PDB file of C-alpha atoms and ligand atoms in Angstrom:
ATOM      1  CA  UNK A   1      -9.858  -5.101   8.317  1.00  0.00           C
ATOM      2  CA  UNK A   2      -7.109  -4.313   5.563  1.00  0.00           C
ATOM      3  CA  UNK A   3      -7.168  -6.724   2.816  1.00  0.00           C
ATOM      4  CA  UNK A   4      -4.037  -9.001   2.729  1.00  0.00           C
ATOM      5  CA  UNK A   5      -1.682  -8.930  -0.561  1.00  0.00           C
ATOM      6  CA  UNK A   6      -1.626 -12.413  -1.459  1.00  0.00           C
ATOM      7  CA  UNK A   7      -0.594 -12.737  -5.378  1.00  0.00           C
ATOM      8  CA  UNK A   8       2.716 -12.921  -7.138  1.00  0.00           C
ATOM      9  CA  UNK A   9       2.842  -9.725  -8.929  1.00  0.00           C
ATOM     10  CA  UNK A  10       1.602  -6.300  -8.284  1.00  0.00           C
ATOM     11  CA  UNK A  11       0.930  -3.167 -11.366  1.00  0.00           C
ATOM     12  CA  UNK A  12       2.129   0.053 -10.214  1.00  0.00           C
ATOM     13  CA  UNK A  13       0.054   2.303 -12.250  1.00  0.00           C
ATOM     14  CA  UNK A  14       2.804   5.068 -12.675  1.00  0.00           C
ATOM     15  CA  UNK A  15       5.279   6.014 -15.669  1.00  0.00           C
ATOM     16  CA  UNK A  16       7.672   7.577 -13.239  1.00  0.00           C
ATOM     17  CA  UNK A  17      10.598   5.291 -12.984  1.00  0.00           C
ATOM     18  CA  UNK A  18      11.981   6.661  -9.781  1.00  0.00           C
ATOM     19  CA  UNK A  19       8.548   5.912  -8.186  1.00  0.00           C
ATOM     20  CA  UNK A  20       8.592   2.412  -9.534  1.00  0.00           C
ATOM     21  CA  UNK A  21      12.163   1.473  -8.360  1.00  0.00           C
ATOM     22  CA  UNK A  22      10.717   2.966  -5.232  1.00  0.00           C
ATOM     23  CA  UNK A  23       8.579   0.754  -4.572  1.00  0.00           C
ATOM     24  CA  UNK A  24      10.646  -2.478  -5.768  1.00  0.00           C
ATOM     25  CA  UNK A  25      12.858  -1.719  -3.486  1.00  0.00           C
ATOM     26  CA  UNK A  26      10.906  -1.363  -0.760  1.00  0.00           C
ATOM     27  CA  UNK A  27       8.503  -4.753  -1.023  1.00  0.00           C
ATOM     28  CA  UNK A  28      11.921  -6.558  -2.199  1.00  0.00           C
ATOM     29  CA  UNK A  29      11.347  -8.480   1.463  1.00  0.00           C
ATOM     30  CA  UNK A  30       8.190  -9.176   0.176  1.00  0.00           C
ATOM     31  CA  UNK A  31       9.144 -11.369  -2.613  1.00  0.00           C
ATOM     32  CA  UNK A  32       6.104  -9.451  -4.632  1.00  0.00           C
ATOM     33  CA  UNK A  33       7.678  -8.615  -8.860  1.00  0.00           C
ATOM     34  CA  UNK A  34       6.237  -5.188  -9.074  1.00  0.00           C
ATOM     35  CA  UNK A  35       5.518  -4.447 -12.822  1.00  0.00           C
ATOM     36  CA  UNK A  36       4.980  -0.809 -14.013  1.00  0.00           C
ATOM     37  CA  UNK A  37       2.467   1.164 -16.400  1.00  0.00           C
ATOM     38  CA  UNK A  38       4.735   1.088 -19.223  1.00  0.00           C
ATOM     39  CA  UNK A  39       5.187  -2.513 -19.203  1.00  0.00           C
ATOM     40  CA  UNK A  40       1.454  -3.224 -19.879  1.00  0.00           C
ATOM     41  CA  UNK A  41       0.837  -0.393 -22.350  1.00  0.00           C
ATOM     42  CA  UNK A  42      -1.322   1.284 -19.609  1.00  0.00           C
ATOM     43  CA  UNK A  43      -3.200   4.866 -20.920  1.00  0.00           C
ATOM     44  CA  UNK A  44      -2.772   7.649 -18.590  1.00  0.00           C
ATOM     45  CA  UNK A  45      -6.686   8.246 -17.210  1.00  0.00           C
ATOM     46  CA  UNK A  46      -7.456  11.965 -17.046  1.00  0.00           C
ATOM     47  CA  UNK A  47      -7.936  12.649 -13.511  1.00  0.00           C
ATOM     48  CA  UNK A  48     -10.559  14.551 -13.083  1.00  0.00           C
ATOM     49  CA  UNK A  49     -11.285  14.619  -9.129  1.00  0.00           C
ATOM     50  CA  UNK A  50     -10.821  17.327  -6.977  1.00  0.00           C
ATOM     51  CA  UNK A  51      -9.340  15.111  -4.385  1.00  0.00           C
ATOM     52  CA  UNK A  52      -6.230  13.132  -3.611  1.00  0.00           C
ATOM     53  CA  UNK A  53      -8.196  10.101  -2.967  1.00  0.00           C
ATOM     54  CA  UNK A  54     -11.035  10.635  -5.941  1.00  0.00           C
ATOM     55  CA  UNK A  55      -7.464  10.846  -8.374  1.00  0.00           C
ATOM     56  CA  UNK A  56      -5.867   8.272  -6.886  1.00  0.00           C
ATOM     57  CA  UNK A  57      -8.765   6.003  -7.283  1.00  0.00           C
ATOM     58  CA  UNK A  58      -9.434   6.892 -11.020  1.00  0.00           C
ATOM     59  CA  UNK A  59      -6.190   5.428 -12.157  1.00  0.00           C
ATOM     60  CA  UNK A  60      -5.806   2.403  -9.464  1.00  0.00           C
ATOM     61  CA  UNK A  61      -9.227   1.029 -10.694  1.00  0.00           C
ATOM     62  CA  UNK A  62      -8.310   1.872 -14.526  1.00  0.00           C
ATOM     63  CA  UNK A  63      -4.897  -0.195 -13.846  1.00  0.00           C
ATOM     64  CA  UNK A  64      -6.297  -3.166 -12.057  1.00  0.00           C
ATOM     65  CA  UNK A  65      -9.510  -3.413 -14.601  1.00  0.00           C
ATOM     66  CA  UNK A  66      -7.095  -3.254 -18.001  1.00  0.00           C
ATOM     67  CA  UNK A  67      -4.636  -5.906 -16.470  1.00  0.00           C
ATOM     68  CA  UNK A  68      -6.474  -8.103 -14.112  1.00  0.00           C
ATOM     69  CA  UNK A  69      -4.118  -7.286 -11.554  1.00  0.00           C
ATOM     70  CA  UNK A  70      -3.739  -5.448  -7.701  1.00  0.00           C
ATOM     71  CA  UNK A  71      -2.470  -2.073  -8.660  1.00  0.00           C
ATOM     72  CA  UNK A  72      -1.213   0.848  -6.741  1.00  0.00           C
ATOM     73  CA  UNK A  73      -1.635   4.710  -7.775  1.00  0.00           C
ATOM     74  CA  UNK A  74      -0.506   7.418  -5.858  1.00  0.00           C
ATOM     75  CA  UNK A  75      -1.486  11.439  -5.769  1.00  0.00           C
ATOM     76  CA  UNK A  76       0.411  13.943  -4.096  1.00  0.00           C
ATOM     77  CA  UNK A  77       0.658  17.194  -3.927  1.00  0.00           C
ATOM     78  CA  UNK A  78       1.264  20.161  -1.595  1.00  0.00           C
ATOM     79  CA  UNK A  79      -1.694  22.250  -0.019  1.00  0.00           C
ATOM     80  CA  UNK A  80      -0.528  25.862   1.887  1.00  0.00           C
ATOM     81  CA  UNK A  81      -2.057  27.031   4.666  1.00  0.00           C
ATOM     82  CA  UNK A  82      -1.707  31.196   3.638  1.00  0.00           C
ATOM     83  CA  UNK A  83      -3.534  29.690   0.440  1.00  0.00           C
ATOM     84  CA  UNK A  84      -6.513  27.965   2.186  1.00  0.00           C
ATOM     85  CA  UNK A  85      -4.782  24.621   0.773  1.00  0.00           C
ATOM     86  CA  UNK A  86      -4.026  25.838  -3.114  1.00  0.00           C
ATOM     87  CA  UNK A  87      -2.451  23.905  -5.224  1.00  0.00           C
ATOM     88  CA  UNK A  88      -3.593  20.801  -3.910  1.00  0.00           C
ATOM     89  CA  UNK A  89      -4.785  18.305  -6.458  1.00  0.00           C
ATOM     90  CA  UNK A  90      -3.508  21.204  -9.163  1.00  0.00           C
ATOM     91  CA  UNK A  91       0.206  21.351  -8.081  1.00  0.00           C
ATOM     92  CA  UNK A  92       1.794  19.654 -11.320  1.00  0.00           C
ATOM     93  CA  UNK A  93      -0.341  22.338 -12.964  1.00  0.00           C
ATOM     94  CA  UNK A  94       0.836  25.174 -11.445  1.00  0.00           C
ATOM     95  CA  UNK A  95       4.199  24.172 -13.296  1.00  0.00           C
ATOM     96  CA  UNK A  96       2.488  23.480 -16.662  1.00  0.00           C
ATOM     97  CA  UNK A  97       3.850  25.801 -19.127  1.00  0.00           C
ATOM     98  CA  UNK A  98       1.961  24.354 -22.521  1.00  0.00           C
ATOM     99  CA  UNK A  99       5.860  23.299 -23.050  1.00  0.00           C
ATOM    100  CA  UNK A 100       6.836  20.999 -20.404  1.00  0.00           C
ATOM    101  CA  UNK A 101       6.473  21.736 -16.749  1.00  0.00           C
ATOM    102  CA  UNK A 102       8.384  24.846 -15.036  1.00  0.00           C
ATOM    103  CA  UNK A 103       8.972  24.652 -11.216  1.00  0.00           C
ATOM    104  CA  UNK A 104      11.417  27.420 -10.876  1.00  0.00           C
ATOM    105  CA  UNK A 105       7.797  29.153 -12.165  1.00  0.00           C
ATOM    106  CA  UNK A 106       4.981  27.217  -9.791  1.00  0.00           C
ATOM    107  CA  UNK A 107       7.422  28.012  -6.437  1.00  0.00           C
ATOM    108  CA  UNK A 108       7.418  31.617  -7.402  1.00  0.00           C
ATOM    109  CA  UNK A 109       3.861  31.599  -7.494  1.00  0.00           C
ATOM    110  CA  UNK A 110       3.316  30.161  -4.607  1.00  0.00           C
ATOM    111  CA  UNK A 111       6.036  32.590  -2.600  1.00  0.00           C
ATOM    112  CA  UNK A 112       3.875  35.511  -4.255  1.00  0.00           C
ATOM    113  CA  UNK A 113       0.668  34.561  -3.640  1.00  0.00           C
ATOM    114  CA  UNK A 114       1.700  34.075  -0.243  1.00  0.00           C
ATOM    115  CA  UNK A 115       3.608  37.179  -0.032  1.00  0.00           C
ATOM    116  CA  UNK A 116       0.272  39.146  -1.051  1.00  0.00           C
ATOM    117  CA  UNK A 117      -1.463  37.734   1.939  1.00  0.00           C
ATOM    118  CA  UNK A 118       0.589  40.186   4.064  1.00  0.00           C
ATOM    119  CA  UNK A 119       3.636  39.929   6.462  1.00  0.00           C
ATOM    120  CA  UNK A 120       1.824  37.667   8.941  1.00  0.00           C
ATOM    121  CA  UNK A 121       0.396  34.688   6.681  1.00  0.00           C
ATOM    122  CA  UNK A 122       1.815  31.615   7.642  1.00  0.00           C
ATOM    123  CA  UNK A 123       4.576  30.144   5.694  1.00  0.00           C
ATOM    124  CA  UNK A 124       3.442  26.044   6.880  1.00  0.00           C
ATOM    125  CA  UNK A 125       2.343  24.135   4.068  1.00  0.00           C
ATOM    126  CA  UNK A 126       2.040  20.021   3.581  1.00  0.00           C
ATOM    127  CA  UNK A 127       3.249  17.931   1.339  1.00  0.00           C
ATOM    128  CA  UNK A 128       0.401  15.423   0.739  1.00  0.00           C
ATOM    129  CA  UNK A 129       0.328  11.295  -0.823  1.00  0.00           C
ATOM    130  CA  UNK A 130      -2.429   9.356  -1.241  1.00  0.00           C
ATOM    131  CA  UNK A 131      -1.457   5.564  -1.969  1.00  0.00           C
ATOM    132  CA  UNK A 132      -4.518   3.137  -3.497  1.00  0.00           C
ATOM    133  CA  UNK A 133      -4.370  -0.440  -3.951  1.00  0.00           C
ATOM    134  CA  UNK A 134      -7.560  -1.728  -6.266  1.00  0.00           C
ATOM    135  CA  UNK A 135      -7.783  -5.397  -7.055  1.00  0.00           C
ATOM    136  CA  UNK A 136      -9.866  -6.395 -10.231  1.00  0.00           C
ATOM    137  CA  UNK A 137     -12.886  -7.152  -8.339  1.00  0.00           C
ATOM    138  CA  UNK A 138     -13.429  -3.456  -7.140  1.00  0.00           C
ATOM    139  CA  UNK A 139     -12.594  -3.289  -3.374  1.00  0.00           C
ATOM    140  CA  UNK A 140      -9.755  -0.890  -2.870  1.00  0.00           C
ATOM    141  CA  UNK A 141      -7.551   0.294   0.681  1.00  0.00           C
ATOM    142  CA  UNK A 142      -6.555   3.859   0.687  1.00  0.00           C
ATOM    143  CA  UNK A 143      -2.944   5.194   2.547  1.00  0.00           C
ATOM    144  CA  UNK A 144      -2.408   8.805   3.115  1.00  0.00           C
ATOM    145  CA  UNK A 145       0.848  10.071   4.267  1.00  0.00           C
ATOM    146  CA  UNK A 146       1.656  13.534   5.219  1.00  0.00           C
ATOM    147  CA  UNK A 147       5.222  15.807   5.909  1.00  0.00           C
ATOM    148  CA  UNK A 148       4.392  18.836   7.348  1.00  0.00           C
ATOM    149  CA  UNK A 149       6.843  21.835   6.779  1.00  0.00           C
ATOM    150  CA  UNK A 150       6.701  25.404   5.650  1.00  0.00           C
ATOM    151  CA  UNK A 151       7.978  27.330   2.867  1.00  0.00           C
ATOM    152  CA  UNK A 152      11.542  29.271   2.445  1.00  0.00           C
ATOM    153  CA  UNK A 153      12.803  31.950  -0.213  1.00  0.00           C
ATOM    154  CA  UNK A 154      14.687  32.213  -1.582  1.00  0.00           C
ATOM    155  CA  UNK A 155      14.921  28.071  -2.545  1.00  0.00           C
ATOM    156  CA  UNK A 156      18.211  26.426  -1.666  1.00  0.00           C
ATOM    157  CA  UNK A 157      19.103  23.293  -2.740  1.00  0.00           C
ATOM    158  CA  UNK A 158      20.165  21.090  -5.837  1.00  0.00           C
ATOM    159  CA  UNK A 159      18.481  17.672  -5.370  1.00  0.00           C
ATOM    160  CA  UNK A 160      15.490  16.763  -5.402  1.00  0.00           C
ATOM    161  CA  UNK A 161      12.589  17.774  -7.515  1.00  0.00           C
ATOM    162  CA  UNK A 162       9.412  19.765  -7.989  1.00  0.00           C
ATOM    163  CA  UNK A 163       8.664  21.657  -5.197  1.00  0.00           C
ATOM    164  CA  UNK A 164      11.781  20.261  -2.763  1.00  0.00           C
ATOM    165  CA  UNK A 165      13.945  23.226  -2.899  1.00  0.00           C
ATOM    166  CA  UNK A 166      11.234  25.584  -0.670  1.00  0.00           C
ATOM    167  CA  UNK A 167       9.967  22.971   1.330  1.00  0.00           C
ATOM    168  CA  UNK A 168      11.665  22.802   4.628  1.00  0.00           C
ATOM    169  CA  UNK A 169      10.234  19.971   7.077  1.00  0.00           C
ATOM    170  CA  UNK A 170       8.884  20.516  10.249  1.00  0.00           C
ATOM    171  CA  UNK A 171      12.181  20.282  12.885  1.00  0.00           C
ATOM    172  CA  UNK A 172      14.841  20.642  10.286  1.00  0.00           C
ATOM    173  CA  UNK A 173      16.592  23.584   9.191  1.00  0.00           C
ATOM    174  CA  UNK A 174      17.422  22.269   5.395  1.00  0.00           C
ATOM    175  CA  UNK A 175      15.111  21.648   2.315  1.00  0.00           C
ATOM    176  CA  UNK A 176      14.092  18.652   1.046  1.00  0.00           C
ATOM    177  CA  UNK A 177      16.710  19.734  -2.184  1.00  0.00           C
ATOM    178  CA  UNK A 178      19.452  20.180   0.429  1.00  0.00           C
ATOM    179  CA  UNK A 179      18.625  16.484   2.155  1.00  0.00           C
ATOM    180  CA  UNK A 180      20.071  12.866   0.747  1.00  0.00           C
ATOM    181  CA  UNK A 181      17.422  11.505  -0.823  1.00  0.00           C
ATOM    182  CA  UNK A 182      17.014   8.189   1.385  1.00  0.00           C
ATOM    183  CA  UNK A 183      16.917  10.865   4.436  1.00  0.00           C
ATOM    184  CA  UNK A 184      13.917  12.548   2.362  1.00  0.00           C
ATOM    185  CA  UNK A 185      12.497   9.373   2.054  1.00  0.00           C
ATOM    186  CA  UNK A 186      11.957   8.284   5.380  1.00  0.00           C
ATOM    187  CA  UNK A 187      10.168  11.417   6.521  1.00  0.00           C
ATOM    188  CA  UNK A 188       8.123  12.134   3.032  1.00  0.00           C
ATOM    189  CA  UNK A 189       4.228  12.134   2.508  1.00  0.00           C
ATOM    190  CA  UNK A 190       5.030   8.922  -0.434  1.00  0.00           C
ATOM    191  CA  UNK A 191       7.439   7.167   2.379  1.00  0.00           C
ATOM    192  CA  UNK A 192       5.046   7.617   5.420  1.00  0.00           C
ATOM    193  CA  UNK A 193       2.135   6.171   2.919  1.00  0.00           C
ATOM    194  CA  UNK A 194       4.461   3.841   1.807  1.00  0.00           C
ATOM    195  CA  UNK A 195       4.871   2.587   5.216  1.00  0.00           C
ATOM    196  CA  UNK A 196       1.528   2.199   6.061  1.00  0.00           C
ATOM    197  CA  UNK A 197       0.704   0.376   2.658  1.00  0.00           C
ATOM    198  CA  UNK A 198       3.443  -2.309   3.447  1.00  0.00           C
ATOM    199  CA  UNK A 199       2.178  -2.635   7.131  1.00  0.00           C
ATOM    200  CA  UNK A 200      -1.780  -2.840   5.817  1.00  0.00           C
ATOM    201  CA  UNK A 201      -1.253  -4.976   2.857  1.00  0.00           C
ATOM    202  CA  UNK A 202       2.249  -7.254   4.062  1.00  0.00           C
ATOM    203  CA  UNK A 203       2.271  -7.338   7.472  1.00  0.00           C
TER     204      UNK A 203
HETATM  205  P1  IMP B   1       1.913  13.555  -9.046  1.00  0.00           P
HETATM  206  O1  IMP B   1       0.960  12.985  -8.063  1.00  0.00           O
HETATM  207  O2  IMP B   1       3.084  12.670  -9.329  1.00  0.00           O
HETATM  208  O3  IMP B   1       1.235  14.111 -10.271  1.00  0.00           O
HETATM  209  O4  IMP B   1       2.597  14.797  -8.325  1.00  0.00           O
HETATM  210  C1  IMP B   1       1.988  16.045  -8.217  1.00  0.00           C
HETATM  211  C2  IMP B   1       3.010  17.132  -8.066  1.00  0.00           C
HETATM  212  O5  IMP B   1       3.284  17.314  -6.686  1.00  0.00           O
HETATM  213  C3  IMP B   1       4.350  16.836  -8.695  1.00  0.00           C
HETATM  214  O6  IMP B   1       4.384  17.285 -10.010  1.00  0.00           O
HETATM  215  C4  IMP B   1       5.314  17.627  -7.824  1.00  0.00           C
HETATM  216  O7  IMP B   1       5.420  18.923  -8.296  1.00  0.00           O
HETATM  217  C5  IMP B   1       4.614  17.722  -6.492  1.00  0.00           C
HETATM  218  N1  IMP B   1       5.246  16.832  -5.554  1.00  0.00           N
HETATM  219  C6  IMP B   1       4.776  15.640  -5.115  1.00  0.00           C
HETATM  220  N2  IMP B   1       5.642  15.080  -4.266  1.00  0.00           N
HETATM  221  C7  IMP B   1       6.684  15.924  -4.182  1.00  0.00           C
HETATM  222  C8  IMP B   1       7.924  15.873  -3.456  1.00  0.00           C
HETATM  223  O8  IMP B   1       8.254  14.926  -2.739  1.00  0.00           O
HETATM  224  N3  IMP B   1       8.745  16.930  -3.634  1.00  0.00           N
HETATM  225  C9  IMP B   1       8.447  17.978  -4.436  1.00  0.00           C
HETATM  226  N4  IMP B   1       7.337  18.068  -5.130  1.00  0.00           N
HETATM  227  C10 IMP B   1       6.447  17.052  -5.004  1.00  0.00           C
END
């Protein structure tokens, strides 16, 4: 049995902006104030998991244990079949440059590493979330949501971000760059766990 939300105000343990007004907007019905990481002066745990979940977990428990508070973390990432799931948990990585993060550079990697697997690797790949909500007293729920798709090259697309402009989801003939972003949003790994979050914790 999920455990209901039931208090006023919930920590999203994230510095990302766009994934905090997210996820304002989307338990505004809810009548829940969602505060974010920056607002409580919340360090950034190193995650040192080799899992969505073990991740997620590290910095939903950190949140909820500094603040007293139910907080939400999220993971995601995208795993490639040709690559027997690579980058996975390491997909911000694959971008790190030692001077901010490069994506033009991780989506070239991944097209080459793919490429070097011969004409007939797959191209499918999955974008992956994990959502976990931890209250202080250390019983958590876990959300995964998943967007199947595969990978195009050359990219196409302006919008978007990170890995968006070769990811083209299953049934569609467009990126996730070349897609409005509430149209992305309602298919996506972080919308489908978003879903299932608001229908375990609020419904
Ligand atoms: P994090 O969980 O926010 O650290 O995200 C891990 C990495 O996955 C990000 O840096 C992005 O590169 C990639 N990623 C996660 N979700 C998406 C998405 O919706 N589009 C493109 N890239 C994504």
């Amino acid at each position: 049995m999920t455990r209901k939300f039931t208090g006023d105000t919930l920590l999203v343990a994230t510095h990302n902006q766009g994934k905090l007004t997210e996820i304002r907007e989307i338990l505004a019905p809810h009548g829940v104030n969602v505060v974010g990481a920056a607002d409580h002066d919340l360090p950034e745990p190193e995650e040192t998991e080799d899992t969505f979940v073990g991740n997620a977990r590290i910095k939903a428990h950190a949140a909820a244990q500094a603040t007293g508070l139910p907080a939400l973390s999220d993971d995601s990432g995208i795993t490639i079949d040709a690559l027997d799931g690579a980058p996975g948990v390491y997909t911000a990585d694959w971008a790190e440059t030692g001077n901010g993060r490069d994506f033009m550079m991780a989506m070239r990697r991944a097209n080459d590493e793919i490429t070097a697997k011969g004409p007939d690797a797959p191209r499918t790949a999955q974008f992956r979330c994990t959502l976990i909500l931890a209250w202080p007293d250390g019983h958590d729920e876990v959300f995964e949501g998943v967007m199947p798709g595969s990978l195009t090259w050359p990219i196409r697309g302006a919008g978007g971000f990170g890995y968006d402009p070769m990811f083209v989801p299953e049934g569609l003939d467009v990126t996730c760059a070349e897609m409005p972003k509430t149209e992305k949003n309602k298919i996506s790994h972080r919308g489908r766990a978003l879903q299932k979050f608001v229908a375990g914790c609020f419904g």
